[in-house]
Amino acid sequence: MNKIGVFYGSTTGTTEELARRIAEKLDVPSADVFDVSKLTEALVNEYDVLVLGSSTWGAGELQDDWYDGVKVLKKCDLSHKSVALFGCGDSDSYSDTFCDAIGILYEDLKDTHCKFCGATDTAGYTFDSSIAVVDGKFVGLPLDEVNEDSKTDERISAWAEQVKQEIS
């Protein structure tokens, strides 16, 4: 069985709350849910699957704590790990950078030889542009708690089941 660690960067608490909801759906104990500011190479090595979440800030930027988090991840051997990404964005006010943070994480980690899982169809999302879309799909789970919070539970449930299947 794969041991899953959930790591999030959260400034306002939204991504933290979503990380905890995702962890629950993935049957991940709360002891395995971490603020990315606590990320260490030793911690990464404890897990087979890394679920990484970030909100998108400004003009499509990562949440601040992720800049150091990415440096830690790049030092690790991720070649035998699966990585699932999730993120928060505002598809109305920032429709041209919607959930770009997960696209940044993807770009930063794609050369680490990790196995990405949890790509999400763009159908059902309203946005103009996102670097999180690769080959016609989001590289992870985009969530919009500002405009589409009524869809979040359903999206998390479906995504968690997909990730479970992809890592089994």
CSV table of C-alpha atoms in Angstrom, one decimal:
chain,number,residue,atom,x,y,z
A,1,MET,CA,0.0,0.0,0.0
A,2,ASN,CA,1.2,3.5,-0.9
A,3,LYS,CA,1.9,5.9,1.9
A,4,ILE,CA,0.5,9.3,1.0
A,5,GLY,CA,1.7,12.7,2.3
A,6,VAL,CA,-0.3,15.9,1.7
A,7,PHE,CA,1.7,19.1,1.6
A,8,TYR,CA,0.0,22.5,1.1
A,9,GLY,CA,0.9,26.2,0.9
A,10,SER,CA,-1.8,28.3,2.4
A,11,THR,CA,-1.8,32.1,3.2
A,12,THR,CA,-5.5,32.6,4.0
A,13,GLY,CA,-6.4,29.1,5.1
A,14,THR,CA,-8.4,28.0,2.1
A,15,THR,CA,-5.8,25.7,0.6
A,16,GLU,CA,-5.2,24.2,4.1
A,17,GLU,CA,-8.9,23.5,4.5
A,18,LEU,CA,-9.0,21.9,1.0
A,19,ALA,CA,-5.9,19.8,1.8
A,20,ARG,CA,-7.6,18.4,4.8
A,21,ARG,CA,-10.7,17.6,2.9
A,22,ILE,CA,-8.7,15.9,0.2
A,23,ALA,CA,-6.7,14.0,2.8
A,24,GLU,CA,-9.9,12.7,4.3
A,25,LYS,CA,-11.2,11.4,0.9
A,26,LEU,CA,-7.8,9.8,0.3
A,27,ASP,CA,-7.9,8.1,3.7
A,28,VAL,CA,-4.8,10.0,4.8
A,29,PRO,CA,-4.5,10.5,8.6
A,30,SER,CA,-4.2,14.2,9.7
A,31,ALA,CA,-0.7,13.4,11.0
A,32,ASP,CA,0.4,13.0,7.3
A,33,VAL,CA,-0.9,16.5,6.3
A,34,PHE,CA,1.7,19.3,6.4
A,35,ASP,CA,2.2,22.9,5.7
A,36,VAL,CA,4.9,23.0,3.0
A,37,SER,CA,7.0,25.3,5.2
A,38,LYS,CA,7.8,22.2,7.2
A,39,LEU,CA,8.9,20.2,4.1
A,40,THR,CA,12.3,18.4,4.5
A,41,GLU,CA,14.0,15.8,2.4
A,42,ALA,CA,13.6,13.3,5.3
A,43,LEU,CA,9.8,14.0,5.3
A,44,VAL,CA,9.6,13.5,1.5
A,45,ASN,CA,11.4,10.2,1.8
A,46,GLU,CA,8.7,8.9,4.2
A,47,TYR,CA,6.0,8.9,1.4
A,48,ASP,CA,5.4,7.0,-1.8
A,49,VAL,CA,2.8,9.5,-3.0
A,50,LEU,CA,3.0,13.3,-2.6
A,51,VAL,CA,-0.2,15.3,-2.9
A,52,LEU,CA,0.9,18.9,-3.3
A,53,GLY,CA,-1.4,21.9,-3.1
A,54,SER,CA,-1.0,25.6,-3.7
A,55,SER,CA,-3.2,28.6,-4.2
A,56,THR,CA,-2.4,31.0,-7.1
A,57,TRP,CA,-1.4,34.5,-6.2
A,58,GLY,CA,-1.0,37.8,-8.0
A,59,ALA,CA,-0.4,37.4,-11.7
A,60,GLY,CA,-0.3,33.6,-11.6
A,61,GLU,CA,2.3,33.0,-8.9
A,62,LEU,CA,2.9,30.2,-6.4
A,63,GLN,CA,2.0,30.6,-2.7
A,64,ASP,CA,5.1,32.1,-1.1
A,65,ASP,CA,6.1,29.0,1.0
A,66,TRP,CA,6.3,26.9,-2.1
A,67,TYR,CA,9.4,28.6,-3.4
A,68,ASP,CA,11.5,27.0,-0.7
A,69,GLY,CA,9.4,23.8,-0.9
A,70,VAL,CA,10.2,23.3,-4.6
A,71,LYS,CA,13.9,23.7,-3.8
A,72,VAL,CA,13.6,20.8,-1.2
A,73,LEU,CA,11.7,18.6,-3.7
A,74,LYS,CA,14.2,19.2,-6.4
A,75,LYS,CA,17.0,17.9,-4.1
A,76,CYS,CA,15.0,14.6,-3.5
A,77,ASP,CA,15.0,11.4,-5.6
A,78,LEU,CA,11.4,11.5,-6.8
A,79,SER,CA,11.9,8.9,-9.5
A,80,HIS,CA,9.9,6.2,-7.6
A,81,LYS,CA,7.2,8.6,-6.3
A,82,SER,CA,3.8,9.6,-7.6
A,83,VAL,CA,2.8,13.2,-7.4
A,84,ALA,CA,-0.8,14.6,-7.5
A,85,LEU,CA,-1.4,18.3,-7.6
A,86,PHE,CA,-4.3,20.4,-6.5
A,87,GLY,CA,-4.7,24.2,-6.4
A,88,CYS,CA,-7.0,27.1,-5.7
A,89,GLY,CA,-7.8,29.8,-8.1
A,90,ASP,CA,-10.4,32.5,-9.0
A,91,SER,CA,-11.8,31.7,-12.4
A,92,ASP,CA,-13.7,35.0,-12.6
A,93,SER,CA,-11.3,37.7,-11.4
A,94,TYR,CA,-8.2,35.8,-12.6
A,95,SER,CA,-9.5,33.9,-15.6
A,96,ASP,CA,-6.2,34.3,-17.5
A,97,THR,CA,-4.0,32.8,-14.8
A,98,PHE,CA,-6.5,30.3,-13.3
A,99,CYS,CA,-4.8,27.8,-11.0
A,100,ASP,CA,-1.4,28.6,-12.6
A,101,ALA,CA,0.3,27.6,-9.4
A,102,ILE,CA,-0.2,23.9,-10.1
A,103,GLY,CA,1.2,24.5,-13.6
A,104,ILE,CA,4.3,26.0,-12.0
A,105,LEU,CA,4.7,23.1,-9.6
A,106,TYR,CA,4.3,20.7,-12.6
A,107,GLU,CA,6.9,22.6,-14.6
A,108,ASP,CA,9.3,22.7,-11.7
A,109,LEU,CA,9.0,19.0,-11.0
A,110,LYS,CA,8.5,17.4,-14.4
A,111,ASP,CA,12.2,16.7,-14.8
A,112,THR,CA,12.5,14.9,-11.5
A,113,HIS,CA,11.2,11.7,-13.1
A,114,CYS,CA,8.2,11.5,-10.7
A,115,LYS,CA,5.0,10.0,-12.0
A,116,PHE,CA,2.2,12.6,-12.1
A,117,CYS,CA,-1.3,11.5,-11.5
A,118,GLY,CA,-4.7,13.1,-11.1
A,119,ALA,CA,-5.0,15.1,-14.4
A,120,THR,CA,-8.4,16.6,-14.7
A,121,ASP,CA,-10.6,17.4,-17.7
A,122,THR,CA,-11.1,21.1,-18.4
A,123,ALA,CA,-14.8,20.5,-19.1
A,124,GLY,CA,-17.0,22.1,-16.5
A,125,TYR,CA,-14.5,24.9,-15.8
A,126,THR,CA,-14.9,28.5,-17.0
A,127,PHE,CA,-11.6,30.3,-17.5
A,128,ASP,CA,-9.6,32.0,-20.3
A,129,SER,CA,-6.1,30.6,-19.8
A,130,SER,CA,-4.0,28.5,-17.4
A,131,ILE,CA,-0.5,27.2,-17.6
A,132,ALA,CA,-1.9,24.3,-15.5
A,133,VAL,CA,-3.4,22.9,-18.8
A,134,VAL,CA,-1.0,20.5,-20.5
A,135,ASP,CA,-2.2,18.4,-23.5
A,136,GLY,CA,-5.7,19.6,-23.0
A,137,LYS,CA,-6.1,18.7,-19.3
A,138,PHE,CA,-5.3,20.3,-16.0
A,139,VAL,CA,-2.2,18.7,-14.5
A,140,GLY,CA,-4.1,18.3,-11.3
A,141,LEU,CA,-7.3,19.3,-9.5
A,142,PRO,CA,-8.2,23.0,-9.9
A,143,LEU,CA,-10.6,24.3,-7.2
A,144,ASP,CA,-12.4,27.7,-7.2
A,145,GLU,CA,-13.7,28.4,-3.7
A,146,VAL,CA,-14.7,32.0,-4.7
A,147,ASN,CA,-17.1,31.2,-7.6
A,148,GLU,CA,-17.7,27.5,-7.7
A,149,ASP,CA,-17.5,26.3,-4.1
A,150,SER,CA,-20.8,24.4,-4.7
A,151,LYS,CA,-18.8,22.1,-7.0
A,152,THR,CA,-15.8,21.5,-4.7
A,153,ASP,CA,-17.1,18.4,-2.8
A,154,GLU,CA,-18.0,16.6,-6.0
A,155,ARG,CA,-14.7,17.5,-7.6
A,156,ILE,CA,-12.7,16.4,-4.6
A,157,SER,CA,-14.5,13.1,-4.4
A,158,ALA,CA,-14.1,12.2,-8.1
A,159,TRP,CA,-10.5,13.3,-8.1
A,160,ALA,CA,-9.6,11.3,-4.9
A,161,GLU,CA,-11.1,8.2,-6.5
A,162,GLN,CA,-9.1,8.8,-9.7
A,163,VAL,CA,-5.9,9.3,-7.8
A,164,LYS,CA,-6.5,6.1,-5.7
A,165,GLN,CA,-7.0,4.1,-8.9
A,166,GLU,CA,-3.9,5.6,-10.6
A,167,ILE,CA,-1.6,4.9,-7.7
A,168,SER,CA,-2.8,1.3,-7.0
